[in-house]
Coordinates of C-alpha atoms and ligand atoms in Angstrom, one line a residue:
M104 CA 29.5 2.1 -53.0
N105 CA 28.4 0.1 -56.1
A106 CA 24.4 -1.1 -56.7
V107 CA 25.2 -4.7 -56.1
T108 CA 22.6 -7.6 -55.7
P109 CA 23.5 -9.0 -53.1
Q110 CA 23.5 -12.8 -53.1
R111 CA 22.5 -16.1 -49.6
T112 CA 25.2 -17.0 -48.8
A113 CA 25.9 -20.7 -48.5
A114 CA 27.1 -21.3 -44.1
P115 CA 31.0 -22.0 -43.9
A116 CA 31.6 -24.6 -41.5
P117 CA 31.8 -22.8 -38.2
V118 CA 34.8 -22.4 -36.4
G119 CA 34.3 -22.0 -33.1
L120 CA 32.7 -23.0 -30.4
L121 CA 31.3 -20.6 -27.3
A122 CA 30.4 -23.4 -24.5
E123 CA 28.9 -21.4 -21.4
L124 CA 29.2 -23.9 -19.1
T125 CA 27.4 -21.9 -16.4
H126 CA 26.9 -18.6 -15.3
R127 CA 28.2 -18.8 -12.7
C128 CA 30.8 -17.0 -11.5
P129 CA 32.3 -15.2 -8.0
L130 CA 33.3 -11.9 -10.5
R131 CA 30.3 -9.3 -10.9
C132 CA 31.2 -7.0 -14.2
P133 CA 29.6 -4.8 -14.6
Y134 CA 30.1 -5.1 -18.4
C135 CA 29.6 -9.0 -18.4
S136 CA 28.6 -10.1 -22.0
N137 CA 26.1 -12.7 -19.5
P138 CA 22.6 -11.6 -20.7
L139 CA 20.6 -10.3 -17.6
E140 CA 18.9 -13.3 -17.1
L141 CA 21.4 -15.5 -16.0
D142 CA 20.8 -19.0 -16.0
R143 CA 20.5 -20.8 -13.0
R144 CA 22.5 -24.4 -11.7
S145 CA 19.4 -26.7 -11.8
K146 CA 19.1 -26.0 -15.3
E147 CA 22.9 -26.3 -16.1
L148 CA 23.4 -29.3 -18.6
D149 CA 24.7 -32.5 -17.3
T150 CA 28.4 -33.5 -18.9
A151 CA 27.6 -36.5 -20.6
T152 CA 25.1 -33.6 -22.9
W153 CA 28.0 -31.6 -23.7
Q154 CA 30.4 -34.2 -24.2
R155 CA 27.8 -35.3 -26.7
V156 CA 27.8 -31.6 -28.1
L157 CA 31.3 -31.2 -28.0
T158 CA 31.4 -34.3 -30.8
E159 CA 28.5 -32.8 -32.6
A160 CA 31.2 -29.7 -33.0
A161 CA 34.2 -31.8 -34.2
E162 CA 32.0 -33.2 -36.7
L163 CA 30.4 -30.2 -37.8
G164 CA 34.1 -28.9 -38.5
V165 CA 34.7 -26.9 -35.1
L166 CA 38.4 -26.0 -34.6
H167 CA 38.0 -24.3 -31.0
V168 CA 36.4 -24.5 -28.8
H169 CA 36.7 -21.7 -25.8
L170 CA 35.3 -23.4 -22.6
S171 CA 33.7 -20.3 -20.8
G172 CA 31.2 -19.1 -18.3
G173 CA 30.6 -17.2 -16.1
E174 CA 33.4 -18.9 -14.3
P175 CA 34.0 -22.8 -16.0
T176 CA 35.7 -24.0 -13.3
A177 CA 32.6 -23.8 -11.4
R178 CA 32.0 -26.2 -12.7
Q179 CA 32.6 -30.1 -11.1
D180 CA 33.2 -31.4 -14.6
I181 CA 35.5 -28.8 -16.0
V182 CA 38.3 -31.6 -15.5
E183 CA 36.1 -34.2 -17.6
I184 CA 34.9 -31.8 -20.5
T185 CA 38.2 -30.6 -21.2
E186 CA 39.7 -34.0 -21.4
T187 CA 37.2 -34.6 -24.4
C188 CA 37.7 -31.6 -26.3
A189 CA 41.6 -32.8 -26.1
K190 CA 40.7 -36.8 -27.3
L191 CA 38.2 -35.2 -29.9
G192 CA 41.6 -32.8 -31.1
L193 CA 39.7 -29.8 -30.1
Y194 CA 42.0 -26.8 -29.4
S195 CA 40.4 -25.6 -26.1
N196 CA 41.4 -22.2 -25.2
L197 CA 39.4 -21.8 -21.2
I198 CA 38.0 -18.5 -20.5
T199 CA 38.6 -17.7 -17.3
S200 CA 39.0 -14.8 -14.2
G201 CA 41.1 -17.5 -12.4
V202 CA 39.4 -16.7 -8.8
G203 CA 37.7 -19.5 -6.9
G204 CA 38.7 -23.2 -7.4
A205 CA 40.1 -22.3 -10.8
L206 CA 43.9 -22.7 -9.6
D207 CA 43.1 -25.9 -7.6
K208 CA 41.8 -27.0 -10.7
L209 CA 44.8 -26.0 -13.2
Q210 CA 47.5 -28.7 -13.2
A211 CA 44.6 -31.2 -13.7
L212 CA 43.7 -29.7 -16.8
Y213 CA 47.2 -29.2 -18.1
D214 CA 46.9 -32.9 -17.8
V215 CA 43.7 -33.7 -19.3
G216 CA 45.1 -31.7 -23.1
L217 CA 44.2 -27.8 -22.3
D218 CA 45.7 -25.9 -24.5
H219 CA 45.2 -22.2 -23.6
V220 CA 44.1 -20.3 -20.9
Q221 CA 42.7 -17.1 -21.5
L222 CA 43.0 -15.4 -18.7
S223 CA 40.4 -11.6 -17.7
V224 CA 42.5 -8.8 -15.8
Q225 CA 39.7 -5.8 -14.0
G226 CA 42.7 -3.3 -13.7
V227 CA 46.1 -3.1 -13.1
D228 CA 46.3 -1.5 -9.1
A229 CA 44.6 -3.8 -7.3
Q230 CA 41.7 -1.7 -5.2
N231 CA 41.0 -1.1 -9.1
A232 CA 40.7 -4.1 -9.9
E233 CA 38.4 -5.3 -7.7
K234 CA 36.5 -2.8 -7.2
I235 CA 35.3 -3.0 -11.6
G236 CA 35.3 -7.3 -10.8
G237 CA 33.2 -6.9 -7.4
L238 CA 35.0 -8.7 -5.3
K239 CA 38.3 -8.3 -2.5
N240 CA 41.4 -10.0 -2.8
A241 CA 40.6 -11.3 -7.0
Q242 CA 43.9 -9.8 -7.9
P243 CA 46.8 -11.7 -5.7
Q244 CA 44.5 -14.9 -6.6
K245 CA 45.1 -13.8 -10.1
M246 CA 48.6 -13.4 -10.1
A247 CA 49.3 -16.8 -8.2
F248 CA 46.8 -18.3 -11.7
A249 CA 48.9 -16.4 -14.6
E250 CA 52.3 -17.7 -12.7
K251 CA 50.9 -21.1 -12.4
V252 CA 49.9 -21.3 -16.1
V253 CA 53.5 -20.0 -17.5
A254 CA 55.4 -22.4 -15.1
L255 CA 53.0 -25.4 -16.8
G256 CA 54.4 -23.6 -20.0
L257 CA 50.4 -23.0 -20.9
P258 CA 50.3 -20.5 -23.2
L259 CA 49.0 -17.4 -21.9
T260 CA 46.5 -14.7 -23.5
L261 CA 46.2 -11.6 -20.4
N262 CA 42.2 -10.3 -21.6
S263 CA 41.7 -6.7 -20.1
V264 CA 38.0 -4.4 -21.5
I265 CA 38.8 -1.4 -21.1
H266 CA 36.6 0.9 -20.0
R267 CA 36.7 5.2 -18.4
G268 CA 37.5 3.4 -15.2
N269 CA 40.7 2.0 -15.9
I270 CA 41.5 3.1 -19.4
H271 CA 44.2 5.2 -17.8
E272 CA 45.4 1.5 -17.0
V273 CA 47.4 1.0 -20.5
E274 CA 50.8 1.6 -20.4
G275 CA 50.1 -0.8 -16.9
F276 CA 48.2 -4.0 -18.4
I277 CA 51.1 -4.0 -21.4
D278 CA 53.6 -4.5 -18.4
L279 CA 51.7 -7.0 -17.1
A280 CA 51.5 -9.1 -19.7
V281 CA 55.4 -8.7 -20.2
T282 CA 55.8 -9.5 -16.4
M283 CA 53.2 -12.2 -16.2
G284 CA 55.5 -14.0 -19.3
A285 CA 51.6 -13.5 -21.4
K286 CA 52.1 -14.3 -25.3
R287 CA 49.0 -12.5 -26.1
L288 CA 47.4 -9.2 -24.6
E289 CA 44.0 -8.1 -26.0
V290 CA 43.3 -4.8 -25.3
A291 CA 39.0 -4.5 -25.6
H292 CA 37.4 -1.4 -25.3
T293 CA 33.6 -2.4 -24.1
Q294 CA 31.0 -3.4 -26.6
Y295 CA 27.3 -2.2 -24.7
Y296 CA 25.7 -4.8 -25.4
G297 CA 24.5 -7.1 -22.3
W298 CA 25.6 -6.1 -19.1
A299 CA 27.8 -3.5 -20.8
Y300 CA 24.7 -1.6 -22.0
V301 CA 23.0 -0.9 -18.4
N302 CA 26.4 1.0 -17.3
R303 CA 27.3 2.5 -20.5
A304 CA 27.0 5.6 -18.7
A305 CA 29.1 4.4 -16.1
L306 CA 32.1 2.7 -18.5
M307 CA 31.8 5.2 -21.6
P308 CA 35.7 7.0 -21.5
N309 CA 35.8 10.8 -23.8
K310 CA 37.9 10.3 -27.3
A311 CA 40.8 12.0 -26.3
E312 CA 41.2 9.1 -23.5
V313 CA 40.3 6.3 -26.2
D314 CA 42.4 8.2 -28.9
R315 CA 45.9 8.4 -26.5
S316 CA 44.9 4.4 -25.3
I317 CA 44.7 3.2 -29.3
R318 CA 48.2 5.1 -29.6
I319 CA 49.9 3.6 -26.7
V320 CA 49.2 0.2 -27.9
E321 CA 50.6 0.9 -31.3
A322 CA 54.1 2.0 -30.1
A323 CA 53.9 -1.0 -27.2
R324 CA 53.3 -3.1 -30.8
E325 CA 56.9 -2.1 -32.5
R326 CA 58.0 -2.2 -28.5
L327 CA 57.2 -5.3 -28.2
K328 CA 57.3 -7.4 -31.7
G329 CA 58.0 -11.3 -31.6
Q330 CA 57.6 -10.2 -27.1
L331 CA 54.0 -10.0 -26.9
V332 CA 51.6 -9.9 -29.1
I333 CA 48.6 -7.1 -28.7
D334 CA 45.2 -7.4 -29.9
L335 CA 43.1 -4.1 -30.3
V336 CA 39.3 -3.5 -30.5
V337 CA 38.7 -0.4 -30.4
P338 CA 35.0 0.8 -29.2
D339 CA 32.4 0.7 -31.4
Y340 CA 30.9 4.1 -30.7
Y341 CA 33.9 5.2 -31.5
A342 CA 34.6 4.1 -34.7
K343 CA 34.5 4.7 -37.6
Y344 CA 33.1 1.2 -39.2
P345 CA 31.7 -1.0 -37.0
K346 CA 33.1 -4.9 -36.6
A347 CA 32.0 -8.1 -37.9
C348 CA 30.6 -8.9 -34.9
A349 CA 30.9 -12.7 -34.5
G350 CA 32.9 -12.8 -37.6
G351 CA 29.7 -12.3 -39.2
W352 CA 26.2 -13.1 -38.5
G353 CA 26.3 -17.5 -38.0
R354 CA 29.5 -17.5 -40.2
K355 CA 32.1 -18.5 -37.9
L356 CA 30.7 -19.0 -34.5
M357 CA 28.1 -21.3 -31.8
N358 CA 27.7 -20.1 -28.1
V359 CA 25.3 -22.4 -26.9
T360 CA 24.7 -21.0 -22.5
P361 CA 24.5 -23.1 -20.1
Q362 CA 20.5 -24.9 -20.5
G363 CA 21.6 -25.4 -24.4
K364 CA 19.9 -22.7 -25.7
V365 CA 22.6 -21.8 -29.2
L366 CA 22.9 -18.6 -30.2
P367 CA 24.9 -16.6 -33.5
C368 CA 26.3 -14.4 -30.9
H369 CA 26.7 -13.5 -26.8
A370 CA 23.0 -10.9 -26.6
A371 CA 21.0 -12.5 -29.3
E372 CA 18.1 -13.2 -26.9
T373 CA 18.3 -9.6 -26.5
I374 CA 16.0 -9.9 -30.1
P375 CA 13.3 -10.0 -29.8
N376 CA 10.8 -12.9 -32.1
L377 CA 13.8 -14.6 -32.9
E378 CA 13.3 -18.3 -32.4
F379 CA 16.8 -20.5 -31.0
W380 CA 16.6 -24.0 -31.0
Y381 CA 18.3 -26.7 -28.5
V382 CA 21.0 -28.4 -28.0
T383 CA 18.4 -30.8 -25.9
E384 CA 16.1 -31.0 -29.4
H385 CA 18.5 -31.4 -32.2
S386 CA 21.6 -31.6 -33.2
L387 CA 24.3 -29.2 -33.6
S388 CA 24.8 -30.0 -37.0
D389 CA 20.9 -29.1 -37.6
I390 CA 21.1 -26.0 -35.7
W391 CA 24.0 -24.6 -37.6
T392 CA 22.5 -24.7 -41.2
N393 CA 18.6 -25.0 -40.0
A394 CA 17.8 -23.1 -36.8
P395 CA 15.9 -20.1 -37.7
A396 CA 17.6 -17.9 -35.2
F397 CA 21.0 -18.5 -37.0
T398 CA 19.3 -17.9 -41.0
A399 CA 17.7 -14.8 -40.1
Y400 CA 20.5 -12.6 -40.7
R401 CA 23.2 -14.6 -42.0
G402 CA 25.0 -13.8 -45.4
T403 CA 23.2 -10.1 -46.6
D404 CA 20.0 -10.7 -48.6
W405 CA 18.6 -9.1 -45.1
M406 CA 20.2 -5.9 -45.1
Q407 CA 18.6 -2.5 -45.8
E408 CA 20.6 0.5 -47.5
P409 CA 23.1 1.2 -47.2
C410 CA 23.5 -2.3 -46.0
R411 CA 22.3 -3.7 -49.0
S412 CA 25.0 -1.7 -51.5
C413 CA 27.9 -1.0 -49.1
D414 CA 31.4 -2.6 -51.0
R415 CA 32.0 -3.3 -47.0
R416 CA 28.7 -6.0 -47.1
E417 CA 30.8 -9.2 -46.8
K418 CA 33.6 -7.3 -44.7
D419 CA 31.9 -6.4 -41.6
W420 CA 28.5 -7.9 -42.6
G421 CA 27.0 -5.0 -41.4
G422 CA 27.9 -4.3 -38.1
C423 CA 26.0 -5.9 -34.7
R424 CA 22.6 -6.8 -35.1
C425 CA 22.2 -6.7 -31.4
Q426 CA 23.7 -3.2 -31.3
A427 CA 21.2 -2.3 -34.1
L428 CA 18.5 -3.4 -32.4
A429 CA 19.4 -1.5 -28.9
L430 CA 20.2 2.0 -30.4
A431 CA 18.7 2.0 -33.8
G432 CA 15.4 -0.2 -33.1
D433 CA 15.7 -2.5 -35.9
A434 CA 18.0 -5.3 -35.4
A435 CA 18.5 -5.5 -39.3
A436 CA 19.3 -1.8 -39.8
T437 CA 22.6 -1.0 -40.6
D438 CA 24.8 -1.0 -37.5
P439 CA 24.4 3.2 -35.7
A440 CA 28.4 2.4 -35.2
C441 CA 29.2 2.6 -38.9
S442 CA 29.8 6.4 -39.9
L443 CA 27.2 5.5 -42.6
S444 CA 24.1 4.9 -40.9
P445 CA 21.9 7.8 -40.7
L446 CA 22.2 7.6 -36.6
H447 CA 26.0 7.1 -36.3
A448 CA 25.9 11.1 -34.9
K449 CA 24.1 10.7 -32.8
V450 CA 25.9 7.7 -30.8
R451 CA 28.5 10.2 -31.2
A452 CA 27.1 12.6 -29.5
L453 CA 25.1 10.1 -26.8
A454 CA 28.7 8.7 -26.1
A455 CA 30.3 12.0 -25.5
E456 CA 27.4 13.6 -23.4
E457 CA 27.4 10.2 -21.1
A458 CA 31.8 10.6 -20.7
A459 CA 31.5 14.2 -19.5
E460 CA 28.8 13.4 -17.3
N461 CA 29.9 12.4 -13.7
P462 CA 29.9 8.5 -13.9
P463 CA 26.9 6.2 -11.7
D464 CA 27.4 3.5 -9.7
Y465 CA 28.2 -0.2 -11.5
V466 CA 25.0 -2.0 -11.9
Y467 CA 27.0 -5.4 -10.9
R468 CA 26.0 -8.7 -12.4
T469 CA 24.2 -10.2 -10.3
I470 CA 21.7 -14.0 -11.0
G471 CA 18.5 -13.2 -10.3
S472 CA 18.5 -9.7 -9.6
N473 CA 15.6 -8.9 -12.4
V474 CA 18.0 -5.6 -13.8
R475 CA 15.7 -4.4 -16.5
S476 CA 17.6 -0.7 -18.8
P477 CA 17.8 2.1 -17.5
L478 CA 18.9 3.2 -20.4
K479 CA 15.7 1.8 -22.0
E480 CA 13.9 5.0 -22.1
E481 CA 16.2 6.6 -24.1
I482 CA 16.0 4.5 -27.4
P483 CA 15.4 4.1 -30.6
L484 CA 17.4 6.9 -30.7
Ligands
SF4_652 FE1 28.8 -1.0 -45.3 FE2 27.2 -1.6 -43.4 FE3 29.6 -2.4 -43.0 FE4 28.2 0.6 -42.8 S1 28.0 -1.2 -41.6 S2 30.3 -0.4 -43.6 S3 27.0 0.8 -44.2 S4 28.3 -3.0 -44.8
FES653 FE1 24.4 -10.2 -31.7 FE2 26.6 -8.5 -32.0 S1 26.5 -9.7 -30.3 S2 25.6 -9.7 -33.6

């Protein structure tokens, strides 16, 4: 580590906008990244406001729009919103569960210029997948949806969130992606915030399983070069260094919630005393540059040791603020997923302990259940 005085980093233009169009979703995944208190339909932004937000995003320099949720096709105006992206020259990525009305809307989405589809798959075995997603008969709907995506010639990415309930299926996810004709597969080990934090003990795999899954992915990457790209997100609790969460706070991404609150990352609302601005009251450009929630952890000025003098501080930007809060009780602390954090050994031990116990039942994602984390009494570490 070099002792260098950190410099304030200017805000670069955001590359991506995550448009959480709705929190409504037919699935109830126990690792959902949506907040525990989900927005109700009556609070959702209307079509004209989303179109204005997208226009402002394009002006700001955003290149990619991720149409997400919840399930974005639950919005009646998903086709109009997608068409707006196309007209503005924004690359649109539909992040979908492929169930409910998704298939019925796919042709119209293609016709107005949808660029890419990212389909979630909860498991390979239908029974297991439907247990994880909490919805019967979901798997055949997903398969039919994927088939149509590929038939239309749209690039398809499969997203599999990995945890102890499906880590034995990593080979199967790879075979499924090849069979479906996907261009890309995300093997994304669960990140423990949002609903996944509540369900951490039910989801945490053990280290041997994690290592095996990484070996399988590495071998498949070699074997399938030129046919399938596999992105691997390793589980934070077992990593040496954390990832640059959201690409670094306030550096690459804006996340607009269904009711128009703008967040630097999915879970930012878990950090107390952050002031979030709404698209109904401020322009996107003003929010990006000046909103207190965005400036709070942008750059390196806010860092404490060991991040403050670490060579990697502009690579991973100190890891995840939300995880630092959840585990260390301080959002400005070094992410305890980092091996240089004084809390790292405790995090490792906690993961090993939870993975060794019988998994509790899932707490399924639902609107209005007023769920509170059963882990609260264990933190900070
Ligand atoms: Fe360095 Fe902080 Fe990143 Fe750890 S989290 S590698 S201490 S910058
Ligand atoms: Fe908020 Fe990582 S989820 S910074």
